[in-house]
Amino acid sequence: MAEAKAFAVRTHGVTKVFGRGAAAVHALRGIELEVPWGELVMLVGPSGCGKTTLISILAGILDRTEGECQVLGVDPQHLRQSTRTRWRGENVGFVFQQFNLIPALTAAENVAVPLLLLGHPRRKAIAAAEAQLERVGIADKRKVRPTQLSGGQQQRVAIARALVHEPRFVVCDEPTSALDADNGQIVMGLLAEIAMRGDRALVVVTHDARIFHFADRIVRMDDGLVAGVRTQTADRTLKLHSHQP
Amino acid sequence: MNRIAIKMLVGDVAKYFGILLGITFAALLITQQSSIFVGLMSRTYAFVADTSLPDIWVTDPEVKYIDELEPMQSTALDRVRGVPDVQWAVPMYKAVLRGRLQNGTFRSVIVVGLDDATLIGGPPKMVEGDLGDLRRADGVILDVVSARTRLARYSAYDAQGNPAKDAERIPMAVGDTLQINDRRAVVVGLCEVTRTFQSQPVIYTTYTRALSFAPPERKQMSLILAKAADGVDPTALSDRITATTSLRARTAEQMQWDTILYYLKNTGIPINFGIAVLLGFLVGVAIAGQTFYNFTLDNLRYFGALKAMGGSTWLLLRMVLLQALLAGAIGYGLGVGLAALFGIQAGGTELAFRMTWHIPAISAAAVALICALSSLVSMIKVIRLEPAVVFRG
C-alpha cells in the first residue's frame, strides 16, 4: 500500500484494442508503467506505438480493454461517468499539441475555462487565470485572442490553462511539436518549473529529443509495449540556440 | 459557461451571420407569406365585415358564401320579418354587373343595392358626399380606390384606344356619370371600403335602383339583413330563422367563416401559400441547419477539449442549445421585424397584408422547430464526442 502511494500512476498489463475481429487494432499490448510523484516522465517512441492512447487512458478520457490502472490512487475507469468527468476536471491538466485554445476567447478567458468548468465564479476564475498568465510570462497578453499570439505564446497560454486549477496530474501531448527549438525549450522549462512539485506528476508524450534532458524518466514505447525505461537526473536548464527567448 | 457559448457563437462572424441569415430568411418568408395569406383571406369576407349593423345574414339555402348569391323571392323578406325576436330585416341586392365608363370602356362592378328607406348596409366610411345622396336621381356611390384606379379615365388615348404615353389619369369624381347595363348612373359620393378579394369596384345605390340596373329576373333579392332584438342571441335567432323559413340564416361571423372556408376548399390559395411557407421553413432548416452543423463541427475539438477538461455532456448540450436559441431569437426578431416593415410599406397599396398576433406566434414556433432540428444533429455529434479526440490532432 505504501509502495502504491509512492506512485502517482501505476499500470499493469494495460491493453487497448480498437475495432473488432479482423479489423481489430491492438494499440496497447500490456503496458507496465510507474510514474512516481514529483517526476516528469516522457513517453517516446515511433508514431503509432501507442503513446497517445496510453496518456488518454491515464487521463481518464479513454477506456482500456484489459489490465489495471491506478491514477492518483483511483482507477478512472471504475468511476461513474459524471464522477469521472469531475475527477478529470479537478485532478488532470491537459496540454495539447494543437493548443486547442478557443479562438473567440481572450487568453485569460481560455485559461479560466477549467475553473469555470468546476463552477468557480467568473471574476475569481479570471483573476486566477491572469495570475497564471503572469507566471508563464505573458500577463500583458491576457486580453489578446489566441489568433493574435505566436505559437510559443499560445502554448504558454495552454500551459497556464493546464495548471490554473492546480491539478495533481498533468498530461502533455507533443507540447513542443508545433514550436521552434527555442520556444520548445522555453515551454518545457516553464512546464518543468511551474508544474513540477512533490505532490504532482507530469507525463509528456514527445518525439522531440531536444527536450529529453528535462525528464526524470524516459519511457521508450514500441508496438504497444514499453520497450525500455531510462532513469536520469533531470537537467532543467534551457538549451537555447539564440540569446533572445 | 453561457458567456463562453455565446462568445463562441458570435466569435466566428461569417458562420454567425450565415446562421442568422437562414433563420431570418425563414422567419421573414413564413411571416410575410402568412400575413399576405391572411390578408387575402380577410378580403374574401371584407364585404360582410364592412357591413356592421346587421347581426344576421339571410340567403337562399343553396348559398355557400358571400360572393355567389342565389336570388330569393321578395316574399322571403316578410317570412324573416315574421320570425319572433327579429328587430328589423331589410333587403339587399348584390351582384356583379357590367359598367360602361365615359370613355367607352367596360368594367365589371359589384353593385350593392341598399334598402331605400333605411339605407342599411352602406359603406363603412364616406370620403365625399353623404349616404343620403343616394336618394338623388340615378345616384351611386363609388369606392374611392376604384374611382382613382380602375374607373379612372385618361387625358388622352392612342388610335387603339389605349392610354397615350404621357396621358394623365383622371379619377372618377362626384358628378361624373357611367352606365350600368345601359342605365345611367351619376356619382354622388365616394366611400372607403375594405378591398374585396376580386378587387372589383364597389358601387352602392338604392335597392330599387339596383334592381333597375340588374337584368330582369323572377327572383332578385340577394340578401336579407336582419337584426336580433335586444338581449337575443344572434346565433340562436339565426338557427330559428333557418328552421322556420327554410332560408339560410347565418350570423355575421358565421358568414365570414363560410366564405373563408369556401375559398380555402375551392381555390389553390392555401396550397400555393402553404408551399411558400413550407419552402421558407425548409430553406431555413437547410441554411441554418447546415451552417450550424458546420459551426459545431468546426468547434468539435474545442468541445472535445472542454469535455476532457471536465465539461459534462449535459453542459456541452446546454451550450449548443443556448447558441441555437440565441441565433433563433435574433433571427426571428429580424425576420418578423422585416416582415412588419414590409407590411407597413405595403399599407395603402393593392397588396393584401394582415399580420394578426397568431402569425408571429406561428413563426416563433417554426423558428423554434428550425433551431431544434438544426441543433439536434449538432447535439448528437456532441453526445457521441469522445474526449480522447483532443489527442488525435
XYZ file of C-alpha atoms in Angstrom:
638
model
C 0.000 0.000 0.000
C 2.845 2.335 0.980
C 4.568 1.362 -2.272
C 1.420 2.183 -4.259
C 1.282 5.598 -2.653
C 4.808 6.350 -3.907
C 3.500 6.416 -7.455
C 1.074 8.860 -8.983
C 0.407 6.425 -11.810
C 0.754 2.696 -11.885
C -0.428 0.379 -14.639
C -0.272 -3.361 -15.022
C -0.951 -5.263 -18.218
C -2.943 -2.452 -19.812
C -4.165 -3.300 -23.290
C -6.283 -1.367 -25.719
C -7.903 -2.821 -28.794
C -9.698 -0.622 -31.302
C -12.260 -2.330 -33.544
C -13.219 -5.973 -33.668
C -12.384 -9.194 -35.459
C -10.120 -8.899 -38.466
C -10.233 -5.108 -38.266
C -9.037 -5.056 -34.640
C -6.043 -2.861 -33.928
C -4.011 -3.647 -30.812
C -2.779 -0.213 -29.772
C -1.505 -1.310 -26.357
C -0.395 -4.886 -25.628
C 0.229 -4.928 -21.903
C 1.699 -1.744 -20.551
C 3.611 -1.782 -17.295
C 4.270 1.774 -16.167
C 5.057 3.564 -12.952
C 5.174 7.327 -12.580
C 6.489 8.398 -9.172
C 5.217 11.550 -7.510
C 7.258 14.593 -8.339
C 8.654 13.172 -11.566
C 8.470 14.291 -15.150
C 8.132 11.205 -17.321
C 8.461 11.327 -21.076
C 6.844 8.745 -23.340
C 8.833 8.420 -26.509
C 8.714 6.121 -29.486
C 7.737 5.928 -33.135
C 4.372 7.090 -34.414
C 1.615 4.572 -33.805
C 3.399 2.885 -30.887
C 0.543 3.738 -28.512
C 1.848 6.797 -26.631
C -1.248 8.939 -27.157
C -3.542 6.009 -26.421
C -1.732 5.448 -23.157
C -1.974 9.044 -21.928
C -5.645 9.100 -22.943
C -6.216 6.091 -20.672
C -4.137 7.613 -17.882
C -6.083 10.884 -18.120
C -9.383 9.018 -17.905
C -10.676 10.025 -21.316
C -10.366 6.582 -22.889
C -11.239 3.159 -21.522
C -8.684 0.380 -21.642
C -9.610 -3.082 -22.863
C -7.804 -5.047 -20.157
C -5.376 -4.595 -17.295
C -5.176 -2.433 -14.222
C -4.602 1.275 -13.932
C -4.313 3.429 -10.835
C -4.043 7.178 -11.289
C -3.784 9.349 -8.175
C -5.000 6.376 -6.193
C -8.127 5.646 -8.222
C -8.985 3.670 -11.306
C -10.706 6.261 -13.515
C -12.484 3.558 -15.488
C -14.257 2.372 -12.371
C -15.708 5.799 -11.663
C -19.212 6.700 -12.789
C -19.197 8.886 -15.898
C -20.198 12.045 -14.060
C -17.730 11.350 -11.224
C -15.003 10.615 -13.711
C -15.689 13.918 -15.529
C -15.485 15.740 -12.217
C -12.337 13.819 -11.228
C -10.688 14.830 -14.506
C -11.704 18.427 -14.043
C -10.222 18.567 -10.567
C -7.115 16.444 -10.946
C -5.909 16.391 -14.526
C -4.302 19.162 -16.554
C -4.043 18.880 -20.317
C -1.572 20.362 -22.755
C -2.381 19.596 -26.360
C -0.228 19.502 -29.448
C -2.522 21.954 -31.268
C -3.131 24.040 -28.114
C -6.946 23.813 -28.546
C -7.451 27.354 -27.329
C -10.921 28.661 -28.121
C -10.354 31.378 -30.752
C -13.299 33.538 -29.668
C -11.992 33.892 -26.106
C -9.153 36.029 -24.800
C -6.048 34.404 -23.343
C -7.325 34.987 -19.807
C -10.748 33.555 -20.602
C -9.143 30.479 -22.143
C -7.013 29.954 -19.060
C -10.066 30.405 -16.823
C -12.023 27.615 -18.545
C -11.020 24.744 -16.178
C -12.053 26.855 -13.181
C -15.337 27.823 -14.817
C -15.989 24.153 -15.552
C -15.504 23.467 -11.852
C -18.108 26.104 -11.048
C -15.839 28.914 -9.849
C -17.318 32.423 -10.145
C -16.209 34.148 -13.324
C -14.495 37.065 -11.598
C -12.364 34.783 -9.415
C -11.593 32.474 -12.312
C -10.384 35.355 -14.478
C -8.263 36.722 -11.635
C -6.643 33.307 -11.118
C -6.132 32.986 -14.864
C -4.405 36.356 -15.040
C -2.118 35.360 -12.177
C -1.289 32.139 -14.015
C -0.557 34.068 -17.206
C 1.835 36.174 -15.221
C 3.626 33.024 -14.077
C 4.118 31.915 -17.670
C 5.371 35.386 -18.573
C 2.610 36.716 -20.788
C 0.479 38.769 -18.418
C 0.411 41.551 -20.984
C -1.390 39.234 -23.425
C -4.319 38.469 -21.140
C -6.856 40.301 -23.300
C -5.440 39.100 -26.600
C -7.122 36.380 -28.621
C -5.171 33.219 -29.484
C -5.096 34.019 -33.203
C -3.061 37.125 -32.401
C -0.460 35.180 -30.431
C 2.642 33.355 -31.690
C 2.835 29.562 -31.397
C 5.079 29.823 -28.338
C 2.738 32.283 -26.669
C -0.265 30.080 -27.426
C 1.441 27.099 -25.835
C 2.219 29.219 -22.767
C -1.463 30.066 -22.529
C -2.227 26.343 -22.864
C 0.214 25.562 -20.047
C -1.386 28.233 -17.882
C -4.760 26.675 -18.629
C -3.474 23.192 -17.764
C -2.206 24.373 -14.379
C -4.652 27.059 -13.289
C -6.779 24.650 -11.255
C -3.722 23.100 -9.545
C -4.092 19.581 -10.942
C -2.022 16.785 -9.438
C -1.502 15.027 -12.740
C -0.598 16.771 -15.986
C -0.571 15.099 -19.385
C 1.031 16.763 -22.375
C 0.747 15.528 -25.915
C 3.645 16.704 -28.095
C 3.732 20.110 -26.378
C 6.708 21.312 -28.437
C 5.996 19.785 -31.841
C 4.350 22.959 -33.181
C 7.146 25.170 -31.858
C 10.642 26.029 -32.957
C 13.588 24.721 -30.932
C 13.977 27.717 -28.629
C 10.283 28.043 -27.940
C 10.219 24.302 -27.260
C 12.908 24.778 -24.626
C 11.102 27.727 -23.068
C 7.772 25.921 -22.945
C 9.304 22.798 -21.410
C 11.257 24.941 -18.985
C 8.035 26.596 -17.873
C 6.258 23.273 -17.590
C 9.062 21.809 -15.520
C 9.395 24.914 -13.377
C 5.726 25.547 -12.670
C 4.236 22.100 -12.810
C 6.848 20.058 -11.008
C 6.180 19.649 -7.325
C 6.426 16.738 -4.971
C 2.677 16.212 -4.991
C 2.358 16.319 -8.731
C 3.314 14.151 -11.705
C 3.821 15.006 -15.336
C 3.644 12.703 -18.340
C 4.800 14.144 -21.623
C 4.410 12.427 -24.965
C 7.079 13.645 -27.344
C 9.203 12.936 -30.370
C 11.436 15.885 -29.633
C 14.820 14.616 -28.478
C 15.923 18.201 -27.757
C 13.730 18.269 -24.652
C 14.669 14.852 -23.262
C 17.006 16.421 -20.707
C 14.018 17.850 -18.812
C 12.793 14.327 -17.947
C 13.438 12.356 -14.781
C 12.496 9.219 -16.607
C 12.180 8.357 -20.283
C 9.871 5.523 -21.209
C 10.506 4.170 -24.681
C 7.491 2.513 -26.272
C 7.308 0.317 -29.300
C 4.393 -1.540 -30.849
C 2.116 -1.089 -27.859
C 4.658 -2.177 -25.267
C 7.146 -0.480 -23.000
C 10.440 -1.284 -24.672
C 12.635 0.322 -22.046
C 12.832 2.814 -19.202
C 15.753 5.148 -18.663
C 16.028 6.973 -15.388
C 18.208 10.080 -15.405
C 18.956 13.180 -13.403
C 16.835 15.831 -14.966
C 18.584 18.903 -16.303
C 16.009 21.695 -16.314
C 18.236 24.375 -17.812
C 17.214 25.817 -21.175
C 19.382 24.898 -24.165
C 18.713 27.918 -26.306
C 20.163 28.430 -29.773
C 19.591 32.161 -29.765
C 20.080 34.513 -26.825
C 16.639 36.031 -27.031
C 13.934 33.742 -25.679
C -20.020 28.814 -19.428
C -23.020 30.518 -21.026
C -20.888 33.528 -21.826
C -18.296 31.287 -23.431
C -21.002 29.591 -25.529
C -22.235 32.988 -26.741
C -18.701 34.185 -27.463
C -18.038 31.015 -29.433
C -21.182 31.671 -31.467
C -20.583 35.306 -32.297
C -16.804 34.929 -32.486
C -16.990 33.301 -35.919
C -18.650 36.221 -37.645
C -19.125 34.598 -41.056
C -20.817 31.493 -39.688
C -22.798 33.510 -37.169
C -24.241 35.661 -39.946
C -24.835 32.549 -42.043
C -26.939 31.042 -39.259
C -28.756 34.350 -38.686
C -29.378 34.742 -42.410
C -31.014 31.327 -42.635
C -33.270 31.887 -39.642
C -34.068 35.483 -40.597
C -34.988 34.456 -44.126
C -37.185 31.642 -42.851
C -38.931 33.873 -40.295
C -39.388 36.607 -42.900
C -40.792 34.269 -45.520
C -43.091 32.439 -43.112
C -44.389 35.663 -41.529
C -44.708 37.639 -44.743
C -46.386 34.879 -46.768
C -48.722 34.007 -43.903
C -49.640 37.685 -43.499
C -50.394 38.001 -47.210
C -52.430 34.820 -46.991
C -54.418 36.141 -44.026
C -54.733 39.483 -45.818
C -56.151 37.781 -48.883
C -58.500 35.654 -46.816
C -59.661 38.779 -44.972
C -60.580 40.290 -48.314
C -62.882 37.387 -49.088
C -65.239 38.423 -46.292
C -64.466 42.141 -46.467
C -67.995 42.936 -47.593
C -69.505 41.205 -44.558
C -67.003 42.819 -42.192
C -67.694 46.271 -43.644
C -71.427 45.898 -43.054
C -71.513 46.182 -39.304
C -75.140 46.941 -38.462
C -76.931 43.632 -39.104
C -76.429 40.598 -36.864
C -77.804 38.069 -39.280
C -77.384 37.455 -42.992
C -80.188 35.509 -44.646
C -79.733 33.922 -48.050
C -81.153 31.247 -50.282
C -80.493 27.820 -48.719
C -78.140 26.901 -51.577
C -75.770 29.805 -50.969
C -72.329 28.754 -49.748
C -70.514 32.050 -49.444
C -70.957 35.783 -49.877
C -69.662 36.125 -53.430
C -72.075 33.656 -55.035
C -75.588 34.646 -54.056
C -78.679 32.915 -55.347
C -81.543 35.439 -55.568
C -84.630 34.916 -53.448
C -88.262 35.857 -53.916
C -89.258 39.141 -52.320
C -91.719 37.272 -50.069
C -88.749 35.820 -48.181
C -88.314 39.204 -46.542
C -91.801 39.020 -44.965
C -91.065 35.491 -43.723
C -87.921 36.678 -41.962
C -89.673 39.721 -40.517
C -92.334 37.337 -39.204
C -89.869 35.408 -37.037
C -90.190 36.470 -33.374
C -87.266 38.461 -31.952
C -86.273 39.872 -35.338
C -85.968 43.595 -34.628
C -85.769 44.519 -38.262
C -84.968 42.955 -41.642
C -84.110 44.756 -44.884
C -83.417 43.569 -48.422
C -80.082 43.926 -50.177
C -79.075 43.477 -53.772
C -75.542 42.379 -54.559
C -74.296 41.242 -57.939
C -71.524 41.762 -60.429
C -72.812 43.854 -63.326
C -71.222 45.421 -66.367
C -70.399 49.102 -66.129
C -69.523 51.307 -69.050
C -67.308 54.296 -68.374
C -67.404 57.682 -70.058
C -64.520 56.734 -72.337
C -66.478 53.720 -73.578
C -64.518 51.019 -71.760
C -66.305 48.323 -69.779
C -65.632 47.251 -66.224
C -67.211 44.557 -64.095
C -68.508 46.241 -60.966
C -70.069 44.991 -57.764
C -73.415 46.730 -57.422
C -74.823 46.831 -53.922
C -78.437 47.907 -53.541
C -79.397 49.229 -50.091
C -82.847 49.308 -48.607
C -84.443 52.509 -49.987
C -85.930 53.592 -46.711
C -83.090 52.935 -44.253
C -80.008 52.620 -46.470
C -78.817 49.899 -44.065
C -75.711 48.062 -45.300
C -73.983 51.144 -46.641
C -70.217 51.689 -46.845
C -68.298 51.940 -43.556
C -66.820 55.392 -44.301
C -67.784 58.204 -46.666
C -64.919 60.178 -48.215
C -67.025 62.623 -50.208
C -70.770 63.220 -50.211
C -73.327 61.640 -47.942
C -75.049 58.275 -47.919
C -78.394 60.101 -48.194
C -77.288 61.456 -51.569
C -78.172 58.045 -52.953
C -81.760 59.271 -52.981
C -80.862 61.748 -55.703
C -81.790 60.752 -59.233
C -79.584 57.952 -60.651
C -77.265 58.408 -57.653
C -74.464 55.933 -56.957
C -71.531 55.996 -54.532
C -68.165 54.593 -55.677
C -65.323 53.234 -53.632
C -62.588 55.805 -53.755
C -59.706 53.469 -54.628
C -61.538 52.191 -57.722
C -62.512 55.751 -58.628
C -58.796 56.574 -58.702
C -57.714 53.422 -60.496
C -59.996 51.077 -62.406
C -62.738 53.562 -63.052
C -60.417 56.473 -63.816
C -60.059 57.795 -67.349
C -57.025 59.208 -69.103
C -56.473 62.634 -70.569
C -55.547 61.191 -73.989
C -55.812 57.856 -75.825
C -53.974 56.468 -78.840
C -55.575 55.107 -82.013
C -56.043 51.648 -80.451
C -57.937 53.140 -77.549
C -55.106 52.600 -75.062
C -53.968 55.433 -72.767
C -51.483 57.691 -74.575
C -47.872 57.563 -73.394
C -47.869 60.690 -71.262
C -51.575 60.690 -70.564
C -52.681 61.816 -67.135
C -55.011 59.664 -65.092
C -58.194 61.472 -64.128
C -60.057 59.885 -61.207
C -63.802 59.473 -61.444
C -65.340 62.191 -59.307
C -68.666 63.298 -57.908
C -70.832 64.476 -60.804
C -69.329 62.045 -63.330
C -71.609 59.552 -64.976
C -71.332 55.957 -66.070
C -73.709 53.360 -67.428
C -74.608 50.140 -65.702
C -76.358 47.728 -68.011
C -77.145 50.700 -70.251
C -78.769 52.606 -67.397
C -77.354 55.984 -66.483
C -75.755 56.380 -63.082
C -74.447 59.581 -61.530
C -71.660 59.585 -58.963
C -72.987 61.373 -55.877
C -70.352 60.309 -53.400
C -67.100 58.461 -52.755
C -66.568 55.974 -49.959
C -63.886 53.844 -48.416
C -64.381 50.089 -48.352
C -62.127 47.232 -47.482
C -60.693 45.868 -50.678
C -62.538 42.780 -51.905
C -60.930 39.532 -52.983
C -61.531 40.152 -56.693
C -60.660 43.840 -56.253
C -63.639 44.851 -58.391
C -65.024 48.369 -57.975
C -67.884 48.539 -55.468
C -70.856 50.739 -56.334
C -73.552 51.463 -53.771
C -77.022 52.552 -54.741
C -80.570 52.093 -53.524
C -82.227 48.709 -53.688
C -84.820 49.852 -56.210
C -82.271 51.488 -58.468
C -80.014 48.415 -58.242
C -82.932 46.295 -59.479
C -83.346 48.674 -62.382
C -79.649 48.173 -63.255
C -79.935 44.400 -62.957
C -81.100 42.202 -65.828
C -84.751 41.204 -65.345
C -85.142 38.000 -63.342
C -88.019 36.396 -61.484
C -86.064 36.447 -58.213
C -83.877 39.439 -57.480
C -83.311 39.854 -53.781
C -79.748 38.697 -52.985
C -79.694 39.043 -49.232
C -81.782 39.884 -46.215
C -80.005 41.728 -43.446
C -81.605 41.259 -40.056
C -81.073 42.484 -36.533
C -81.854 40.494 -33.399
C -83.950 42.153 -30.736
C -82.067 43.420 -27.711
C -80.868 40.587 -25.489
C -81.480 37.896 -28.092
C -78.579 35.662 -29.067
C -77.992 36.142 -32.831
C -76.795 32.551 -33.241
C -79.939 31.124 -31.696
C -82.080 33.508 -33.702
C -80.349 32.625 -36.973
C -80.988 28.943 -36.203
C -84.656 29.718 -35.667
C -84.864 31.730 -38.884
C -83.309 28.807 -40.749
C -85.718 26.373 -39.150
C -88.895 28.398 -39.679
C -88.286 29.998 -43.093
C -86.319 27.286 -44.931
C -83.832 30.019 -45.792
C -80.205 30.042 -44.702
C -79.565 32.425 -41.841
C -76.024 32.968 -40.610
C -74.548 35.348 -38.111
C -72.013 37.802 -39.498
C -69.180 35.747 -38.041
C -70.572 32.513 -39.449
C -70.929 34.154 -42.843
C -67.314 35.281 -42.721
C -66.113 31.794 -41.869
C -68.359 30.223 -44.554
C -66.653 32.485 -47.067
C -63.129 31.818 -45.842
C -63.685 28.076 -45.782
C -65.185 28.142 -49.279
C -62.088 29.842 -50.655
C -59.823 27.528 -48.711
C -61.594 24.438 -50.038
C -62.223 25.529 -53.583
C -59.201 27.549 -54.605
C -55.484 26.815 -54.818
C -54.653 29.692 -52.491
C -53.907 27.673 -49.348
C -51.749 25.213 -51.289
C -49.800 27.971 -53.021
C -49.190 29.895 -49.845
C -48.630 26.685 -47.913
C -45.886 25.761 -50.376
C -44.270 29.203 -49.979
C -44.378 28.903 -46.190
C -43.057 25.336 -46.336
C -40.263 26.444 -48.663
C -39.358 29.205 -46.225
C -39.254 26.635 -43.459
C -37.166 24.173 -45.468
C -34.761 26.854 -46.653
C -34.426 27.993 -43.061
C -33.727 24.455 -41.879
C -31.290 23.881 -44.749
C -29.298 27.104 -44.389
C -29.444 27.445 -40.625
C -29.074 23.702 -40.052
C -26.136 23.309 -42.409
C -24.339 26.391 -41.115
C -24.994 25.492 -37.504
C -23.811 21.947 -38.084
C -20.623 23.229 -39.739
C -20.193 25.634 -36.853
C -20.446 22.738 -34.387
C -18.087 20.599 -36.477
C -15.531 23.409 -36.513
C -15.847 23.701 -32.749
C -15.872 19.986 -32.106
C -12.237 19.860 -30.998
C -12.912 22.685 -28.560
C -15.945 20.843 -27.252
C -13.698 17.782 -27.006
C -11.139 19.804 -25.051
C -13.876 21.081 -22.743
C -15.106 17.520 -22.241
C -11.569 16.339 -21.459
C -11.041 19.209 -19.003
C -14.133 18.277 -17.033
C -17.094 19.582 -19.032
C -20.031 17.201 -18.807
C -22.016 16.187 -21.878
C -25.032 17.964 -20.404
C -23.041 21.178 -20.054
C -21.927 20.994 -23.678
C -25.502 20.284 -24.802
C -26.645 23.332 -22.871
C -24.012 25.390 -24.640
C -25.127 24.150 -28.078
C -28.766 24.724 -27.173
C -28.061 28.222 -25.924
C -26.223 29.030 -29.144
C -29.153 27.730 -31.203
C -31.714 29.601 -29.084
C -29.790 32.855 -29.251
C -29.339 32.646 -33.013
C -33.021 31.674 -33.297
C -34.244 34.574 -31.170
C -32.189 37.166 -33.041
C -33.047 35.682 -36.454
C -36.719 35.538 -35.512
C -36.710 39.165 -34.364
C -35.037 40.297 -37.554
C -37.330 38.211 -39.761
C -40.574 39.294 -38.130
C -39.314 42.879 -37.969
C -38.558 42.875 -41.683
C -41.957 41.344 -42.410
C -43.617 44.074 -40.332
C -41.665 46.736 -42.233
C -42.832 45.125 -45.452
C -46.397 45.313 -44.154
C -46.032 48.981 -43.264
C -44.652 49.710 -46.712
C -47.472 47.722 -48.307
C -50.126 49.712 -46.448
C -52.492 51.508 -48.798
C -51.372 49.515 -51.838
C -53.056 46.673 -53.712
C -51.098 44.146 -51.681
C -53.057 42.190 -49.120
C -51.127 42.080 -45.839
C -52.562 41.414 -42.425
C -50.350 40.322 -39.559
C -52.570 39.055 -36.786
C -50.990 38.045 -33.458
C -51.235 34.410 -34.472
C -48.708 34.832 -37.274
C -45.678 35.894 -35.194
C -46.632 33.124 -32.781
C -46.683 30.547 -35.593
C -43.417 31.988 -36.906
C -41.870 31.672 -33.466
C -42.932 28.033 -33.292
C -41.500 27.410 -36.769
C -38.204 29.102 -35.879
C -38.057 27.118 -32.645
C -38.521 23.955 -34.696
C -35.814 25.065 -37.148
C -33.442 25.697 -34.250
C -34.335 22.381 -32.660
C -33.752 20.494 -35.919
C -30.584 22.464 -36.657
C -29.083 21.856 -33.256
C -30.282 18.253 -32.992
C -27.642 16.918 -35.387
C -25.017 19.021 -33.646
C -26.176 17.741 -30.265
C -25.925 14.131 -31.393
C -22.392 14.887 -32.534
C -21.551 16.365 -29.136
C -23.169 13.453 -27.244
C -21.112 10.962 -29.242
C -17.965 13.019 -28.933
C -15.151 11.156 -27.189
C -12.910 13.467 -25.215
C -9.933 11.416 -26.455
C -10.487 13.113 -29.829
C -8.423 16.029 -28.496
C -5.243 13.942 -28.675
C -5.832 12.870 -32.260
C -4.502 16.045 -33.833
